[in-house]
PDB file of C-alpha atoms in Angstrom:
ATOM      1  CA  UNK X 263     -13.566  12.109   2.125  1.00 44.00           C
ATOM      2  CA  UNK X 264     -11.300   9.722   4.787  1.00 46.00           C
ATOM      3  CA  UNK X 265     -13.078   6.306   5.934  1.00 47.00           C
ATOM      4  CA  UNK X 266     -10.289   4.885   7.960  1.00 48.00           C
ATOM      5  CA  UNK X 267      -8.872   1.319   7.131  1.00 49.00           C
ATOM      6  CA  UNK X 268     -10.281  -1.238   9.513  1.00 49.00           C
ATOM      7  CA  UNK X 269     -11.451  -4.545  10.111  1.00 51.00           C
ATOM      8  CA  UNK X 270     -15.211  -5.138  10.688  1.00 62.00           C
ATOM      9  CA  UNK X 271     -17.443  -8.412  10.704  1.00 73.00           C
ATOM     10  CA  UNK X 272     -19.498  -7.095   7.481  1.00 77.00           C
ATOM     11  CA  UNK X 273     -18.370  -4.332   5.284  1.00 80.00           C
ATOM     12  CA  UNK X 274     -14.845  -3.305   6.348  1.00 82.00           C
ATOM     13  CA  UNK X 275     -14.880  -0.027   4.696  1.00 86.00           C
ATOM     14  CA  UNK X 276     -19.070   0.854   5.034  1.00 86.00           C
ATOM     15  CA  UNK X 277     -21.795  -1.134   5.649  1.00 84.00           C
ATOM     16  CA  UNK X 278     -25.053   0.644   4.079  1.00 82.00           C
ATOM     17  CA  UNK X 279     -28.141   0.406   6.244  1.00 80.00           C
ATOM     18  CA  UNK X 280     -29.850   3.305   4.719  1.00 82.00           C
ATOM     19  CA  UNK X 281     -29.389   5.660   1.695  1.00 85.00           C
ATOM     20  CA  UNK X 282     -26.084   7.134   0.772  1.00 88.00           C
ATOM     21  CA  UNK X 283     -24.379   9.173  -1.870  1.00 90.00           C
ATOM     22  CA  UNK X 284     -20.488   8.780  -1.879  1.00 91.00           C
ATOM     23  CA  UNK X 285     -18.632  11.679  -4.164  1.00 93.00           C
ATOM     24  CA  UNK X 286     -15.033  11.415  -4.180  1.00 94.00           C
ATOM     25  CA  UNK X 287     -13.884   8.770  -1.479  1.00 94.00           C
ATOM     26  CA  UNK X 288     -11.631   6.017  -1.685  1.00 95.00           C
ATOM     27  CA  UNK X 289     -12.332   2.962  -0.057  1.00 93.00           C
ATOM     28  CA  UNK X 290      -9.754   0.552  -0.022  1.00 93.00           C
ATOM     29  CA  UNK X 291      -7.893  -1.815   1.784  1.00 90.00           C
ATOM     30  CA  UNK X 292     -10.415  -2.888   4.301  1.00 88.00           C
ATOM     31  CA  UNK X 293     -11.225  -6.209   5.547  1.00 85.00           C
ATOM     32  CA  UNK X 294     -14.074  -7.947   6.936  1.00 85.00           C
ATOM     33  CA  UNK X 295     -15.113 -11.778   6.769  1.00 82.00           C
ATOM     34  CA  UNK X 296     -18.197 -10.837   4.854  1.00 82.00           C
ATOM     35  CA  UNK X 297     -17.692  -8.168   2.318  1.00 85.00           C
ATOM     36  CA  UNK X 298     -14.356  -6.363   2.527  1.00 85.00           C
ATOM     37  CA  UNK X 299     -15.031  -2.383   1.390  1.00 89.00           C
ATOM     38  CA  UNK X 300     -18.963  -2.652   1.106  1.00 87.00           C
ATOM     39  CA  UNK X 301     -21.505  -4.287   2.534  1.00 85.00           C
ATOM     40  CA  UNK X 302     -25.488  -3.710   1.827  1.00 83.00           C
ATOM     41  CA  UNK X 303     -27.695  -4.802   4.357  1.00 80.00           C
ATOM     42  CA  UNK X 304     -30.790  -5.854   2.787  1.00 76.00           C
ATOM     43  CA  UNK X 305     -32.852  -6.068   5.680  1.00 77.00           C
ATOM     44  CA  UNK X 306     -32.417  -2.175   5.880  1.00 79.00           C
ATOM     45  CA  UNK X 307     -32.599  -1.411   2.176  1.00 79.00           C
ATOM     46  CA  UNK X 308     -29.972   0.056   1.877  1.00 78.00           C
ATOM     47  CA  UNK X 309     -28.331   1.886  -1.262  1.00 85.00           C
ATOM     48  CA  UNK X 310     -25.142   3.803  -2.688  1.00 87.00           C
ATOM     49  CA  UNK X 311     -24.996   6.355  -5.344  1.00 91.00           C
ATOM     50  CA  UNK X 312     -21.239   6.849  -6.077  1.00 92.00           C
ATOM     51  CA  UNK X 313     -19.861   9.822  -8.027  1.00 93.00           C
ATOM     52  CA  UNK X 314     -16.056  10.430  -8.934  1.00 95.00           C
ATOM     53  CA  UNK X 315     -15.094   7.418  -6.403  1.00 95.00           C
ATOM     54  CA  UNK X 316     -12.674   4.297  -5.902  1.00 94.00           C
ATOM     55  CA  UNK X 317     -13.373   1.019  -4.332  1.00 92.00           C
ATOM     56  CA  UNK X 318     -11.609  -2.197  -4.615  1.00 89.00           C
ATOM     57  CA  UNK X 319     -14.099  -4.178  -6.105  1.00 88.00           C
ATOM     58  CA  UNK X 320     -12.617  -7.934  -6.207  1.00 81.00           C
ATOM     59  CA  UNK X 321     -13.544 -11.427  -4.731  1.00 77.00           C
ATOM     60  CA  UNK X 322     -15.271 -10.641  -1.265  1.00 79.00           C
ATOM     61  CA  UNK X 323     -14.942  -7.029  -1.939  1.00 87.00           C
ATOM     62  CA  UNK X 324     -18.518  -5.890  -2.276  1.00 88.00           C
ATOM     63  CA  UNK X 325     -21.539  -7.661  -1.140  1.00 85.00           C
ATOM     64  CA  UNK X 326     -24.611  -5.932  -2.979  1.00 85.00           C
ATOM     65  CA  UNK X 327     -27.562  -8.727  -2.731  1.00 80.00           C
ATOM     66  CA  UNK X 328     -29.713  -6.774  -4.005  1.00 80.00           C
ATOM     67  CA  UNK X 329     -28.073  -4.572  -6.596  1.00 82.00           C
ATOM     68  CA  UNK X 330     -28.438  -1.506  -4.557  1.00 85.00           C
ATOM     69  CA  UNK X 331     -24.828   0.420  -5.188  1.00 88.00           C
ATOM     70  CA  UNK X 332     -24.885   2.218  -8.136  1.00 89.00           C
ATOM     71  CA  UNK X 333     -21.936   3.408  -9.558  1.00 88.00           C
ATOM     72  CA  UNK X 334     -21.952   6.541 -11.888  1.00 87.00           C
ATOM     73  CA  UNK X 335     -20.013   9.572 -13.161  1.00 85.00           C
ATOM     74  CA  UNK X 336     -15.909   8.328 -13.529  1.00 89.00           C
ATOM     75  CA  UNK X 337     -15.750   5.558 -10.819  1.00 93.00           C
ATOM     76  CA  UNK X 338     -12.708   3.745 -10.735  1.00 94.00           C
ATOM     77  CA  UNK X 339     -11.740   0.273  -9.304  1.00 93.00           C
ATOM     78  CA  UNK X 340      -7.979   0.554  -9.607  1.00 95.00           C
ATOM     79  CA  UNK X 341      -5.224   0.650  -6.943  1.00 95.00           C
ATOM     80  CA  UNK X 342      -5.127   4.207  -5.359  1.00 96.00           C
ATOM     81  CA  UNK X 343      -1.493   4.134  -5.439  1.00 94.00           C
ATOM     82  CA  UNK X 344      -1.061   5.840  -1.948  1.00 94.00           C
ATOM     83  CA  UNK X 345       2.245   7.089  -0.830  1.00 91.00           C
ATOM     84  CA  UNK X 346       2.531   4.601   2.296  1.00 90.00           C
ATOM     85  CA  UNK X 347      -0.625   2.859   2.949  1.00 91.00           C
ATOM     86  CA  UNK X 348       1.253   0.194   5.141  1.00 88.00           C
ATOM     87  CA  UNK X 349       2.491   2.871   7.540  1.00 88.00           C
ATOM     88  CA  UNK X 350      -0.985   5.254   7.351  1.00 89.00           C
ATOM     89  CA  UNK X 351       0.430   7.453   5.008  1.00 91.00           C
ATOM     90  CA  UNK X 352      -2.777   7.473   2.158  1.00 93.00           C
ATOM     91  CA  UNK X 353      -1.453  10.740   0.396  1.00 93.00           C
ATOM     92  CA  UNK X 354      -1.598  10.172  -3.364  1.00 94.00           C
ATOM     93  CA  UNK X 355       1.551   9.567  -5.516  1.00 91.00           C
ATOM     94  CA  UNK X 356       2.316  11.106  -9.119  1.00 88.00           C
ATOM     95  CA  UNK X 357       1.326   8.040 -10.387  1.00 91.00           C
ATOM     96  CA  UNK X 358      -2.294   7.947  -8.939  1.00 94.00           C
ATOM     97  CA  UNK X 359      -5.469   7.514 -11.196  1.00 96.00           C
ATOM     98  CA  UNK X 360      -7.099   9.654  -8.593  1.00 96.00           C
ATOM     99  CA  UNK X 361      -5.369  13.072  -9.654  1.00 94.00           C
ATOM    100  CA  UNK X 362      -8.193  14.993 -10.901  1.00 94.00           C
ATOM    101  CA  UNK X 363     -10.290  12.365 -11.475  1.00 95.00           C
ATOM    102  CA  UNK X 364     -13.004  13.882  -8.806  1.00 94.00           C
ATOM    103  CA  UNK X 365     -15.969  15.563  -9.298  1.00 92.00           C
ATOM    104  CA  UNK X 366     -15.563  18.394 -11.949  1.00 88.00           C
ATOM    105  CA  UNK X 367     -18.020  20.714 -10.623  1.00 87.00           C
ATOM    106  CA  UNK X 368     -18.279  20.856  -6.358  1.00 88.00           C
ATOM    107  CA  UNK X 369     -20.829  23.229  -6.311  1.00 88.00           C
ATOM    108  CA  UNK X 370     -22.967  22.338  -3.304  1.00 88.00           C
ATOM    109  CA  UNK X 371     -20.668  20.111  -2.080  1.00 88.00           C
ATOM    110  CA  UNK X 372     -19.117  20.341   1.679  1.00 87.00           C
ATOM    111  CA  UNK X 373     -15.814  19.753   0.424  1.00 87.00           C
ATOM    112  CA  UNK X 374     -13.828  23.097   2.285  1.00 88.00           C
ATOM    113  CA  UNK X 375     -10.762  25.043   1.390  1.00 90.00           C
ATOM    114  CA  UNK X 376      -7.989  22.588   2.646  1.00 92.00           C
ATOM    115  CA  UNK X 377      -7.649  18.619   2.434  1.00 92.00           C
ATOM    116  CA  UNK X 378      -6.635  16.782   5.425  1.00 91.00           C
ATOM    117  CA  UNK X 379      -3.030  17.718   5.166  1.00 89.00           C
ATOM    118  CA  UNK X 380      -3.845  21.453   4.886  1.00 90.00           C
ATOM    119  CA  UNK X 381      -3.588  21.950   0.989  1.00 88.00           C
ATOM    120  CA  UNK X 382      -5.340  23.477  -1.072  1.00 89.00           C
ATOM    121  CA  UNK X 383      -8.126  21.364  -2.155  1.00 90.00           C
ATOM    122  CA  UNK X 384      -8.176  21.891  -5.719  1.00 89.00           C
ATOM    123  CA  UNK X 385      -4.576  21.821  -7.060  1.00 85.00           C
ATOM    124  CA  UNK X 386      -4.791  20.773 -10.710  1.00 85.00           C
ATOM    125  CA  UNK X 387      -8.066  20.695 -12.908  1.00 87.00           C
ATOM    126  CA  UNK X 388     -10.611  18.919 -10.818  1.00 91.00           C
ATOM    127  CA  UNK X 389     -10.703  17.775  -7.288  1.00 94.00           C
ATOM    128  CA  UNK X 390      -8.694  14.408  -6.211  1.00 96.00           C
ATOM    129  CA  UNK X 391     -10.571  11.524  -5.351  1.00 96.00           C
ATOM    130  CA  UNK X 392      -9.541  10.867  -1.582  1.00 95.00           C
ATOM    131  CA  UNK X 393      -9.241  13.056   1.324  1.00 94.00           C
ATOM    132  CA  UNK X 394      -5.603  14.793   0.002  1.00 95.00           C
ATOM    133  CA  UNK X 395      -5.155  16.595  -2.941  1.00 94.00           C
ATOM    134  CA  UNK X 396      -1.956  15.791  -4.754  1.00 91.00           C
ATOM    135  CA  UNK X 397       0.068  19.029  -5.247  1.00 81.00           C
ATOM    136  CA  UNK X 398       3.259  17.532  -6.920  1.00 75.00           C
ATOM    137  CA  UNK X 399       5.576  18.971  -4.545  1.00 60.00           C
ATOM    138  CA  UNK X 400       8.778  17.379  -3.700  1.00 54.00           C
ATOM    139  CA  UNK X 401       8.507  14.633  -1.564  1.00 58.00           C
ATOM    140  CA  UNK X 402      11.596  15.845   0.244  1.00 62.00           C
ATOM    141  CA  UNK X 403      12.254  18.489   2.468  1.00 67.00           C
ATOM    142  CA  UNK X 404      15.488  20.113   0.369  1.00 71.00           C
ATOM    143  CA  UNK X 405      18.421  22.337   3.431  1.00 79.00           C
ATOM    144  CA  UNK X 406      20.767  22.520   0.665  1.00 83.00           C
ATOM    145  CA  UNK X 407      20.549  21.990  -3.450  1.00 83.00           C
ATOM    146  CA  UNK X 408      23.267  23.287  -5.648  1.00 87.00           C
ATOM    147  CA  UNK X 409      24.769  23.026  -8.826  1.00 87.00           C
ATOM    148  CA  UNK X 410      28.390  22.334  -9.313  1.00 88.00           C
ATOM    149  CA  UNK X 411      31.195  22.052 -11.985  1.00 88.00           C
ATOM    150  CA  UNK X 412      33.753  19.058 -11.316  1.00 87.00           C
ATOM    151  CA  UNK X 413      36.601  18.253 -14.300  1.00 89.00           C
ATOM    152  CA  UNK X 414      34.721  19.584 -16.662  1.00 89.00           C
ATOM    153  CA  UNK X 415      31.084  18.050 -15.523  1.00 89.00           C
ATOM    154  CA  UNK X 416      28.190  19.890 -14.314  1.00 87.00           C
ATOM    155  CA  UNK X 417      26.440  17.580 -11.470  1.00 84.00           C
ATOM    156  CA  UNK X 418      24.448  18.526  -8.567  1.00 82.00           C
ATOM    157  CA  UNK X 419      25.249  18.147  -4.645  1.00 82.00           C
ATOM    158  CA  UNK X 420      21.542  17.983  -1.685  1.00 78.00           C
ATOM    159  CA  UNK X 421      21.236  17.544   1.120  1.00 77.00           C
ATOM    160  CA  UNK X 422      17.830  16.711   2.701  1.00 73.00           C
ATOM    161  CA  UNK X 423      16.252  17.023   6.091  1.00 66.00           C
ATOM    162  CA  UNK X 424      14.844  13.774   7.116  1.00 59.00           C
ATOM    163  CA  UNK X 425      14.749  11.198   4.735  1.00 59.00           C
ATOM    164  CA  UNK X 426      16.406   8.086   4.323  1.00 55.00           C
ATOM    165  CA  UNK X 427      17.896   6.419   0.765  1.00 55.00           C
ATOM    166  CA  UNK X 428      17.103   9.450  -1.353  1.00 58.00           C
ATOM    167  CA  UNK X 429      20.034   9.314  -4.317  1.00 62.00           C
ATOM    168  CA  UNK X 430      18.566  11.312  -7.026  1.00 62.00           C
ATOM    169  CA  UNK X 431      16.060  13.577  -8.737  1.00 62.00           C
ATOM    170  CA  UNK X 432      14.508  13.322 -11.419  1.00 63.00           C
ATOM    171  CA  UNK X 433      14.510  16.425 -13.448  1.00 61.00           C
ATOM    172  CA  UNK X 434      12.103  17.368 -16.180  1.00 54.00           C
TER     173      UNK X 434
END
């Protein structure tokens, strides 16, 4: 699921006045002056059940006075490791902890066909945490890729569509 990055007075990411159950979100990066991702307003009693999630949970991250988020089933507190984060872009990378780290069985769950990009929304073995699944394409859009033979070398010559400072691949 997406919860967009923004700044709020308490609980930047959600602020729980009522009874929730989170399955595969990320919330990070938020900020708030009193509890940065999460924020339980006791007043309201409210409560979190989280399944197959990620949260930044460091100083000022999660205000839980009375104990009400409870974290279960393969949570993970770890940098996301989004492809651009800076500049909105909070597609996964290869190096991501949240590749198939989500719920293994989404029976029941709303989850759809497609992720916000319009993948499919299981690629691999399980469902991504996060709103996009991580298909491993290339990150590049490729007009040309060929192989050549120069003085006795084999090398290979691209050209891409778009992007900037792309020198090499990395080939497995």
């Amino acid at each position: 699921d997406a919860l967009p990055i923004y700044t709020a007075t308490s609980g930047g990411g959600i602020y729980l006045g009522g009874s929730y159950t989170c399955y595969n979100s990320i919330i990070w990066g938020n900020s708030s002056s009193n509890a940065n991702e999460m924020y339980v307003d006791d007043a309201f009693n409210g409560s979190m059940v989280m399944h197959h999630s990620l949260y930044r949970n460091g100083a000022n991250d999660v205000v839980d006075p009375m104990g009400a988020i409870t974290a279960t089933d393969n949570n993970l507190t770890v940098d996301p490791a989004f492809a651009d984060a800076t500049n909105g872009n909070y597609q996964l990378t290869a190096a991501s902890p949240c590749i198939d780290a989500g719920t293994p069985d989404t029976t029941g769950l709303n989850i759809g066909t497609t992720d916000l990009a319009g993948s499919a929304r299981v690629a691999g073995s399980a469902i991504d945490i996060g709103a996009y699944e991580y298909d491993g394409a290339l990150p590049v859009k490729l007009l040309v890729f060929k192989g050549i033979l120069r003085n006795n070398r084999a090398g290979f010559e691209w050209r891409t569509a778009t992007e900037d400072n792309f020198n090499y691949f990395e080939l497995q």
